[in-house]
PDB file of C-alpha atoms and ligand atoms in Angstrom:
ATOM      1  CA  MET Q   1     -43.975  36.602   9.591  1.00 93.00           C
ATOM      2  CA  LEU Q   2     -41.026  35.499  11.678  1.00 95.00           C
ATOM      3  CA  LYS Q   3     -39.877  38.225  14.129  1.00 96.00           C
ATOM      4  CA  ILE Q   4     -36.291  38.626  12.918  1.00 97.00           C
ATOM      5  CA  LYS Q   5     -35.532  41.437  15.376  1.00 94.00           C
ATOM      6  CA  GLU Q   6     -35.643  38.940  18.234  1.00 94.00           C
ATOM      7  CA  PHE Q   7     -32.573  37.090  17.004  1.00 97.00           C
ATOM      8  CA  ASN Q   8     -29.071  38.060  17.996  1.00 97.00           C
ATOM      9  CA  LYS Q   9     -27.435  36.486  14.906  1.00 97.00           C
ATOM     10  CA  ILE Q  10     -28.755  35.098  11.625  1.00 98.00           C
ATOM     11  CA  ILE Q  11     -26.692  32.338  10.011  1.00 98.00           C
ATOM     12  CA  VAL Q  12     -27.591  31.181   6.513  1.00 98.00           C
ATOM     13  CA  ALA Q  13     -26.437  28.043   4.659  1.00 98.00           C
ATOM     14  CA  ASN Q  14     -26.630  28.617   0.909  1.00 98.00           C
ATOM     15  CA  TRP Q  15     -26.225  25.184  -0.670  1.00 98.00           C
ATOM     16  CA  LYS Q  16     -26.469  26.589  -4.221  1.00 98.00           C
ATOM     17  CA  LEU Q  17     -26.794  23.842  -6.874  1.00 98.00           C
ATOM     18  CA  ASN Q  18     -25.534  21.065  -4.627  1.00 98.00           C
ATOM     19  CA  GLY Q  19     -27.056  18.107  -2.830  1.00 96.00           C
ATOM     20  CA  SER Q  20     -28.605  14.683  -3.347  1.00 97.00           C
ATOM     21  CA  ASN Q  21     -30.785  12.384  -1.255  1.00 96.00           C
ATOM     22  CA  ASP Q  22     -27.682  10.634   0.065  1.00 97.00           C
ATOM     23  CA  PHE Q  23     -25.946  13.919   0.804  1.00 97.00           C
ATOM     24  CA  LEU Q  24     -28.958  15.078   2.787  1.00 97.00           C
ATOM     25  CA  GLU Q  25     -29.145  11.985   4.970  1.00 97.00           C
ATOM     26  CA  ALA Q  26     -25.429  12.144   5.802  1.00 97.00           C
ATOM     27  CA  TYR Q  27     -25.546  15.918   6.372  1.00 98.00           C
ATOM     28  CA  PHE Q  28     -28.328  15.912   8.941  1.00 96.00           C
ATOM     29  CA  GLU Q  29     -26.875  12.916  10.707  1.00 96.00           C
ATOM     30  CA  LYS Q  30     -23.682  14.893  11.225  1.00 96.00           C
ATOM     31  CA  LEU Q  31     -25.166  18.341  11.867  1.00 95.00           C
ATOM     32  CA  ALA Q  32     -24.921  19.095  15.586  1.00 88.00           C
ATOM     33  CA  LEU Q  33     -27.977  21.117  16.522  1.00 87.00           C
ATOM     34  CA  LYS Q  34     -27.957  20.603  20.270  1.00 85.00           C
ATOM     35  CA  ASP Q  35     -25.952  23.447  21.751  1.00 83.00           C
ATOM     36  CA  ILE Q  36     -27.099  26.260  19.520  1.00 89.00           C
ATOM     37  CA  ASP Q  37     -28.210  29.355  21.469  1.00 90.00           C
ATOM     38  CA  SER Q  38     -31.918  30.102  21.220  1.00 91.00           C
ATOM     39  CA  ASP Q  39     -31.236  33.636  19.972  1.00 95.00           C
ATOM     40  CA  ILE Q  40     -29.440  32.258  16.878  1.00 96.00           C
ATOM     41  CA  CYS Q  41     -31.536  32.010  13.730  1.00 97.00           C
ATOM     42  CA  GLY Q  42     -30.049  29.212  11.602  1.00 98.00           C
ATOM     43  CA  ILE Q  43     -31.378  28.825   8.070  1.00 98.00           C
ATOM     44  CA  ILE Q  44     -30.770  26.095   5.484  1.00 98.00           C
ATOM     45  CA  CYS Q  45     -31.352  27.040   1.833  1.00 98.00           C
ATOM     46  CA  PRO Q  46     -31.267  23.803  -0.189  1.00 98.00           C
ATOM     47  CA  PRO Q  47     -32.441  23.353  -3.781  1.00 98.00           C
ATOM     48  CA  ILE Q  48     -36.244  23.353  -3.680  1.00 97.00           C
ATOM     49  CA  THR Q  49     -36.579  19.654  -4.548  1.00 97.00           C
ATOM     50  CA  TYR Q  50     -35.089  18.868  -1.100  1.00 98.00           C
ATOM     51  CA  PHE Q  51     -37.416  21.174   0.832  1.00 97.00           C
ATOM     52  CA  GLN Q  52     -39.694  18.501   2.278  1.00 96.00           C
ATOM     53  CA  ASN Q  53     -36.904  16.152   3.218  1.00 96.00           C
ATOM     54  CA  CYS Q  54     -34.941  18.990   4.870  1.00 96.00           C
ATOM     55  CA  TYR Q  55     -38.016  20.331   6.646  1.00 96.00           C
ATOM     56  CA  SER Q  56     -38.548  17.023   8.392  1.00 95.00           C
ATOM     57  CA  LYS Q  57     -34.979  17.158   9.759  1.00 95.00           C
ATOM     58  CA  LEU Q  58     -34.497  20.817  10.632  1.00 94.00           C
ATOM     59  CA  ASN Q  59     -35.355  20.897  14.358  1.00 92.00           C
ATOM     60  CA  SER Q  60     -34.885  24.524  15.404  1.00 92.00           C
ATOM     61  CA  LEU Q  61     -33.472  25.659  12.047  1.00 96.00           C
ATOM     62  CA  TYR Q  62     -35.554  27.402   9.381  1.00 97.00           C
ATOM     63  CA  LEU Q  63     -36.050  26.637   5.726  1.00 98.00           C
ATOM     64  CA  GLY Q  64     -35.005  29.162   3.088  1.00 98.00           C
ATOM     65  CA  ALA Q  65     -35.035  29.290  -0.711  1.00 98.00           C
ATOM     66  CA  GLN Q  66     -32.241  30.580  -2.956  1.00 98.00           C
ATOM     67  CA  ASP Q  67     -34.481  32.487  -5.351  1.00 98.00           C
ATOM     68  CA  CYS Q  68     -38.105  32.868  -6.441  1.00 98.00           C
ATOM     69  CA  SER Q  69     -39.983  33.922  -9.532  1.00 98.00           C
ATOM     70  CA  LYS Q  70     -40.900  37.548 -10.032  1.00 97.00           C
ATOM     71  CA  PHE Q  71     -44.229  36.317 -11.407  1.00 98.00           C
ATOM     72  CA  LYS Q  72     -47.197  35.201  -9.304  1.00 97.00           C
ATOM     73  CA  ASP Q  73     -48.514  32.571 -11.747  1.00 97.00           C
ATOM     74  CA  GLY Q  74     -49.091  31.925 -15.454  1.00 98.00           C
ATOM     75  CA  ALA Q  75     -47.148  30.813 -18.514  1.00 98.00           C
ATOM     76  CA  TYR Q  76     -43.614  30.997 -17.085  1.00 98.00           C
ATOM     77  CA  THR Q  77     -42.086  27.559 -17.626  1.00 98.00           C
ATOM     78  CA  GLY Q  78     -39.650  26.483 -14.949  1.00 97.00           C
ATOM     79  CA  GLU Q  79     -40.532  29.180 -12.428  1.00 98.00           C
ATOM     80  CA  ILE Q  80     -41.505  28.793  -8.752  1.00 98.00           C
ATOM     81  CA  SER Q  81     -43.564  31.527  -7.111  1.00 98.00           C
ATOM     82  CA  ALA Q  82     -43.349  33.023  -3.638  1.00 98.00           C
ATOM     83  CA  SER Q  83     -46.741  31.549  -2.705  1.00 98.00           C
ATOM     84  CA  MET Q  84     -45.520  28.071  -3.746  1.00 98.00           C
ATOM     85  CA  LEU Q  85     -42.508  28.555  -1.494  1.00 98.00           C
ATOM     86  CA  ARG Q  86     -44.746  29.602   1.395  1.00 98.00           C
ATOM     87  CA  GLU Q  87     -46.920  26.518   0.933  1.00 97.00           C
ATOM     88  CA  ASN Q  88     -43.747  24.461   1.316  1.00 97.00           C
ATOM     89  CA  ASN Q  89     -42.692  25.862   4.715  1.00 97.00           C
ATOM     90  CA  CYS Q  90     -40.303  28.459   3.368  1.00 98.00           C
ATOM     91  CA  ILE Q  91     -39.580  31.240   5.902  1.00 98.00           C
ATOM     92  CA  PHE Q  92     -36.673  33.056   4.189  1.00 98.00           C
ATOM     93  CA  CYS Q  93     -35.593  33.534   0.565  1.00 98.00           C
ATOM     94  CA  ILE Q  94     -32.286  34.831  -0.792  1.00 98.00           C
ATOM     95  CA  VAL Q  95     -32.779  37.275  -3.674  1.00 98.00           C
ATOM     96  CA  GLY Q  96     -30.264  39.086  -5.834  1.00 98.00           C
ATOM     97  CA  HIS Q  97     -27.345  36.791  -5.057  1.00 98.00           C
ATOM     98  CA  SER Q  98     -24.400  37.905  -7.198  1.00 97.00           C
ATOM     99  CA  GLU Q  99     -24.595  34.618  -9.137  1.00 97.00           C
ATOM    100  CA  ARG Q 100     -28.209  35.472 -10.060  1.00 97.00           C
ATOM    101  CA  ARG Q 101     -27.176  38.997 -10.974  1.00 97.00           C
ATOM    102  CA  GLN Q 102     -24.156  37.913 -13.038  1.00 96.00           C
ATOM    103  CA  VAL Q 103     -25.090  34.519 -14.558  1.00 97.00           C
ATOM    104  CA  PHE Q 104     -28.846  35.082 -14.932  1.00 97.00           C
ATOM    105  CA  LYS Q 105     -28.618  38.821 -15.627  1.00 97.00           C
ATOM    106  CA  GLU Q 106     -31.020  39.831 -12.884  1.00 98.00           C
ATOM    107  CA  ASN Q 107     -31.181  43.533 -12.140  1.00 98.00           C
ATOM    108  CA  ASN Q 108     -32.273  45.616  -9.158  1.00 98.00           C
ATOM    109  CA  GLU Q 109     -35.782  45.982 -10.544  1.00 98.00           C
ATOM    110  CA  ASP Q 110     -36.209  42.162 -10.789  1.00 98.00           C
ATOM    111  CA  ILE Q 111     -34.953  41.799  -7.242  1.00 98.00           C
ATOM    112  CA  LYS Q 112     -37.285  44.501  -5.953  1.00 98.00           C
ATOM    113  CA  ILE Q 113     -40.301  42.740  -7.519  1.00 98.00           C
ATOM    114  CA  LYS Q 114     -39.237  39.368  -6.092  1.00 98.00           C
ATOM    115  CA  ALA Q 115     -38.731  40.833  -2.624  1.00 98.00           C
ATOM    116  CA  ALA Q 116     -42.179  42.471  -2.756  1.00 98.00           C
ATOM    117  CA  GLN Q 117     -43.792  39.154  -3.740  1.00 97.00           C
ATOM    118  CA  LEU Q 118     -42.021  37.414  -0.865  1.00 98.00           C
ATOM    119  CA  LEU Q 119     -43.208  40.022   1.631  1.00 98.00           C
ATOM    120  CA  ASP Q 120     -46.780  39.560   0.387  1.00 97.00           C
ATOM    121  CA  GLU Q 121     -46.378  35.882   1.290  1.00 98.00           C
ATOM    122  CA  LYS Q 122     -44.814  36.683   4.684  1.00 98.00           C
ATOM    123  CA  ILE Q 123     -41.453  35.257   3.630  1.00 98.00           C
ATOM    124  CA  VAL Q 124     -38.379  37.248   4.746  1.00 98.00           C
ATOM    125  CA  PRO Q 125     -36.290  38.301   1.709  1.00 98.00           C
ATOM    126  CA  ILE Q 126     -32.512  38.252   2.170  1.00 98.00           C
ATOM    127  CA  ILE Q 127     -31.416  40.843  -0.392  1.00 98.00           C
ATOM    128  CA  CYS Q 128     -27.785  40.473  -1.515  1.00 98.00           C
ATOM    129  CA  ILE Q 129     -25.552  43.319  -2.600  1.00 98.00           C
ATOM    130  CA  GLY Q 130     -21.832  43.448  -3.332  1.00 98.00           C
ATOM    131  CA  GLU Q 131     -19.129  45.080  -5.401  1.00 98.00           C
ATOM    132  CA  THR Q 132     -16.742  43.515  -7.929  1.00 97.00           C
ATOM    133  CA  LEU Q 133     -12.970  43.639  -7.436  1.00 97.00           C
ATOM    134  CA  GLU Q 134     -12.724  46.191 -10.202  1.00 97.00           C
ATOM    135  CA  GLN Q 135     -15.264  48.457  -8.502  1.00 98.00           C
ATOM    136  CA  LYS Q 136     -13.418  48.069  -5.203  1.00 97.00           C
ATOM    137  CA  LYS Q 137     -10.109  49.012  -6.830  1.00 97.00           C
ATOM    138  CA  MET Q 138     -11.768  52.089  -8.299  1.00 98.00           C
ATOM    139  CA  HIS Q 139     -12.992  53.046  -4.798  1.00 97.00           C
ATOM    140  CA  LYS Q 140     -16.591  52.709  -5.890  1.00 98.00           C
ATOM    141  CA  THR Q 141     -17.735  50.273  -3.199  1.00 98.00           C
ATOM    142  CA  HIS Q 142     -19.960  52.702  -1.255  1.00 98.00           C
ATOM    143  CA  GLU Q 143     -21.521  54.120  -4.379  1.00 98.00           C
ATOM    144  CA  VAL Q 144     -22.236  50.661  -5.865  1.00 98.00           C
ATOM    145  CA  LEU Q 145     -23.722  49.274  -2.658  1.00 98.00           C
ATOM    146  CA  LYS Q 146     -25.944  52.301  -2.147  1.00 98.00           C
ATOM    147  CA  GLU Q 147     -27.238  52.117  -5.694  1.00 98.00           C
ATOM    148  CA  GLN Q 148     -27.951  48.381  -5.397  1.00 98.00           C
ATOM    149  CA  VAL Q 149     -29.629  48.494  -2.042  1.00 97.00           C
ATOM    150  CA  ILE Q 150     -31.859  51.496  -2.669  1.00 97.00           C
ATOM    151  CA  ASN Q 151     -33.024  50.169  -6.022  1.00 98.00           C
ATOM    152  CA  SER Q 152     -33.608  46.587  -4.777  1.00 98.00           C
ATOM    153  CA  LEU Q 153     -35.702  47.473  -1.738  1.00 98.00           C
ATOM    154  CA  PRO Q 154     -39.428  46.974  -2.245  1.00 97.00           C
ATOM    155  CA  PRO Q 155     -41.795  49.737  -1.101  1.00 94.00           C
ATOM    156  CA  ASN Q 156     -43.296  47.532   1.634  1.00 90.00           C
ATOM    157  CA  SER Q 157     -39.840  46.871   3.124  1.00 96.00           C
ATOM    158  CA  SER Q 158     -38.997  47.440   6.812  1.00 96.00           C
ATOM    159  CA  LYS Q 159     -36.263  46.532   9.267  1.00 97.00           C
ATOM    160  CA  GLU Q 160     -38.643  43.995  10.798  1.00 97.00           C
ATOM    161  CA  SER Q 161     -39.256  42.179   7.531  1.00 97.00           C
ATOM    162  CA  VAL Q 162     -36.157  42.342   5.307  1.00 98.00           C
ATOM    163  CA  VAL Q 163     -32.548  41.196   5.800  1.00 98.00           C
ATOM    164  CA  ILE Q 164     -29.654  42.594   3.743  1.00 98.00           C
ATOM    165  CA  ALA Q 165     -26.506  40.582   2.974  1.00 98.00           C
ATOM    166  CA  TYR Q 166     -23.279  42.315   1.997  1.00 98.00           C
ATOM    167  CA  GLU Q 167     -21.272  39.896  -0.160  1.00 98.00           C
ATOM    168  CA  PRO Q 168     -18.220  41.335  -1.921  1.00 98.00           C
ATOM    169  CA  ILE Q 169     -18.188  39.382  -5.191  1.00 97.00           C
ATOM    170  CA  TRP Q 170     -14.404  38.952  -5.072  1.00 97.00           C
ATOM    171  CA  ALA Q 171     -14.731  37.194  -1.695  1.00 97.00           C
ATOM    172  CA  ILE Q 172     -17.309  34.596  -2.781  1.00 96.00           C
ATOM    173  CA  GLY Q 173     -15.785  31.135  -3.080  1.00 95.00           C
ATOM    174  CA  THR Q 174     -12.252  32.523  -3.240  1.00 96.00           C
ATOM    175  CA  GLY Q 175     -11.011  32.029   0.323  1.00 95.00           C
ATOM    176  CA  ILE Q 176     -10.208  35.749   0.396  1.00 95.00           C
ATOM    177  CA  THR Q 177     -12.118  38.062   2.725  1.00 96.00           C
ATOM    178  CA  PRO Q 178     -11.947  41.762   3.455  1.00 97.00           C
ATOM    179  CA  THR Q 179     -10.186  42.607   6.743  1.00 97.00           C
ATOM    180  CA  LEU Q 180     -12.361  42.717   9.847  1.00 98.00           C
ATOM    181  CA  GLU Q 181     -11.965  46.479   9.882  1.00 97.00           C
ATOM    182  CA  GLU Q 182     -13.111  46.735   6.256  1.00 97.00           C
ATOM    183  CA  ILE Q 183     -16.170  44.575   6.949  1.00 98.00           C
ATOM    184  CA  ASN Q 184     -17.124  46.588   9.998  1.00 97.00           C
ATOM    185  CA  ASN Q 185     -16.652  49.913   8.224  1.00 97.00           C
ATOM    186  CA  ILE Q 186     -18.740  48.914   5.218  1.00 98.00           C
ATOM    187  CA  HIS Q 187     -21.472  47.569   7.492  1.00 98.00           C
ATOM    188  CA  LYS Q 188     -21.362  50.774   9.519  1.00 97.00           C
ATOM    189  CA  TYR Q 189     -21.724  52.804   6.339  1.00 97.00           C
ATOM    190  CA  LEU Q 190     -24.703  50.705   5.195  1.00 97.00           C
ATOM    191  CA  LYS Q 191     -26.458  50.710   8.565  1.00 95.00           C
ATOM    192  CA  LYS Q 192     -25.823  54.288   9.614  1.00 94.00           C
ATOM    193  CA  ASP Q 193     -25.398  56.364   6.464  1.00 95.00           C
ATOM    194  CA  ILE Q 194     -28.065  54.904   4.200  1.00 96.00           C
ATOM    195  CA  LYS Q 195     -31.327  56.032   5.777  1.00 95.00           C
ATOM    196  CA  GLU Q 196     -33.414  53.560   3.760  1.00 95.00           C
ATOM    197  CA  ILE Q 197     -31.833  50.602   5.574  1.00 96.00           C
ATOM    198  CA  GLU Q 198     -31.050  52.150   8.937  1.00 94.00           C
ATOM    199  CA  GLU Q 199     -30.927  49.436  11.604  1.00 93.00           C
ATOM    200  CA  TYR Q 200     -31.782  46.638   9.172  1.00 97.00           C
ATOM    201  CA  LYS Q 201     -30.316  43.231   9.969  1.00 98.00           C
ATOM    202  CA  LEU Q 202     -27.121  43.077   7.913  1.00 98.00           C
ATOM    203  CA  LEU Q 203     -25.221  39.864   7.181  1.00 98.00           C
ATOM    204  CA  TYR Q 204     -21.726  39.399   5.783  1.00 98.00           C
ATOM    205  CA  GLY Q 205     -21.070  36.731   3.122  1.00 98.00           C
ATOM    206  CA  GLY Q 206     -17.980  35.599   1.194  1.00 98.00           C
ATOM    207  CA  SER Q 207     -15.542  32.852   2.266  1.00 97.00           C
ATOM    208  CA  VAL Q 208     -16.944  32.542   5.790  1.00 98.00           C
ATOM    209  CA  ASN Q 209     -15.582  29.423   7.504  1.00 98.00           C
ATOM    210  CA  PRO Q 210     -15.294  28.044  11.052  1.00 97.00           C
ATOM    211  CA  LYS Q 211     -11.982  29.877  11.527  1.00 97.00           C
ATOM    212  CA  ASN Q 212     -13.201  33.398  10.729  1.00 98.00           C
ATOM    213  CA  ALA Q 213     -16.927  33.190  11.598  1.00 98.00           C
ATOM    214  CA  SER Q 214     -16.619  34.064  15.253  1.00 97.00           C
ATOM    215  CA  ASP Q 215     -14.437  37.150  14.619  1.00 98.00           C
ATOM    216  CA  ILE Q 216     -16.705  38.363  11.838  1.00 98.00           C
ATOM    217  CA  MET Q 217     -19.855  37.851  13.890  1.00 97.00           C
ATOM    218  CA  SER Q 218     -18.415  39.650  16.886  1.00 97.00           C
ATOM    219  CA  LEU Q 219     -18.057  42.866  14.855  1.00 98.00           C
ATOM    220  CA  GLU Q 220     -20.388  45.564  16.115  1.00 96.00           C
ATOM    221  CA  ASN Q 221     -22.240  46.081  12.844  1.00 96.00           C
ATOM    222  CA  VAL Q 222     -22.534  42.464  11.704  1.00 98.00           C
ATOM    223  CA  ASP Q 223     -25.785  40.639  12.463  1.00 98.00           C
ATOM    224  CA  GLY Q 224     -24.822  37.277  11.019  1.00 98.00           C
ATOM    225  CA  VAL Q 225     -23.300  35.481   8.048  1.00 98.00           C
ATOM    226  CA  LEU Q 226     -24.308  33.959   4.727  1.00 98.00           C
ATOM    227  CA  VAL Q 227     -22.239  30.836   4.102  1.00 98.00           C
ATOM    228  CA  GLY Q 228     -21.708  28.992   0.808  1.00 98.00           C
ATOM    229  CA  GLY Q 229     -18.895  26.407   0.598  1.00 98.00           C
ATOM    230  CA  SER Q 230     -18.542  25.801   4.347  1.00 98.00           C
ATOM    231  CA  SER Q 231     -22.279  25.259   4.722  1.00 98.00           C
ATOM    232  CA  LEU Q 232     -22.007  22.070   2.643  1.00 98.00           C
ATOM    233  CA  LYS Q 233     -19.850  20.424   5.318  1.00 98.00           C
ATOM    234  CA  ALA Q 234     -22.082  19.576   8.271  1.00 97.00           C
ATOM    235  CA  ASP Q 235     -19.242  19.688  10.793  1.00 97.00           C
ATOM    236  CA  GLN Q 236     -18.096  23.103   9.564  1.00 98.00           C
ATOM    237  CA  PHE Q 237     -21.599  24.563   9.502  1.00 98.00           C
ATOM    238  CA  SER Q 238     -22.238  23.192  13.010  1.00 96.00           C
ATOM    239  CA  GLU Q 239     -19.158  25.070  14.215  1.00 96.00           C
ATOM    240  CA  ILE Q 240     -20.308  28.273  12.537  1.00 97.00           C
ATOM    241  CA  LEU Q 241     -23.748  27.962  14.174  1.00 96.00           C
ATOM    242  CA  LYS Q 242     -21.993  27.841  17.540  1.00 93.00           C
ATOM    243  CA  ALA Q 243     -19.341  30.483  16.792  1.00 87.00           C
TER     244      ALA Q 243
HETATM  245  P1  LIG W 301     -18.831  31.190  -0.087  1.00 90.64           P
HETATM  246  O1  LIG W 301     -20.214  31.656  -0.757  1.00 90.64           O
HETATM  247  O2  LIG W 301     -19.094  31.097   1.407  1.00 90.64           O
HETATM  248  O3  LIG W 301     -18.545  29.872  -0.691  1.00 90.64           O
HETATM  249  O4  LIG W 301     -17.820  32.225  -0.391  1.00 90.64           O
HETATM  250  C1  LIG W 301     -21.008  32.631  -0.162  1.00 90.64           C
HETATM  251  C2  LIG W 301     -22.204  32.896  -1.020  1.00 90.64           C
HETATM  252  O5  LIG W 301     -22.118  32.810  -2.253  1.00 90.64           O
HETATM  253  O6  LIG W 301     -23.296  33.190  -0.498  1.00 90.64           O
END
């Protein structure tokens, strides 16, 4: 398993349901991978059909998936298992993204099973948590995050093997982010007050772009970022990797 503790920052590109063969060629031609510090862990999560093509172009970056099946094998049409991901050079896998939770009705239990399967295959799960705007307005953020994280963590989880990503749902794809102080305080709460994830690597996600990435990543309790929209533009993601 990759030693995640050795990295200073972890920066994830979540391409979601985007890409094509042409897109991929143009993207990697433009992506500037030269001056990235060796203690930065850069990860590209494309749709699985582009895994092999991406893998051949990654250089020092790592390959990640956006989801995996909670089943190991069998009659589950359309599913892709953790062991299949491992056989295809997958090192990280996002689980419990808010789009999976909301659109595909995944719950904490599903996410916990997926994360356990990934750990069995020596793939690092990136477990996403985040509150809705309504929950934030009702001052329920801490409560919601604690409930999600504790119930999504698999029993074989450790700070060496699992990454957590805090992604406020209202900040995803909206261009709106919490203030730097809010991000740092929520990360501090997660890292210091929830014993189960004490000292885990903790990423921030939601409208990260080249303009705000450096400030967000310089916060004491932020170990990296999970990037959606801006990760689809090679020049913007290159800037974030160097932020
Ligand atoms: P965004 O997406 O950067 O486009 O807000 C982040 C995410 O969904 O992981």
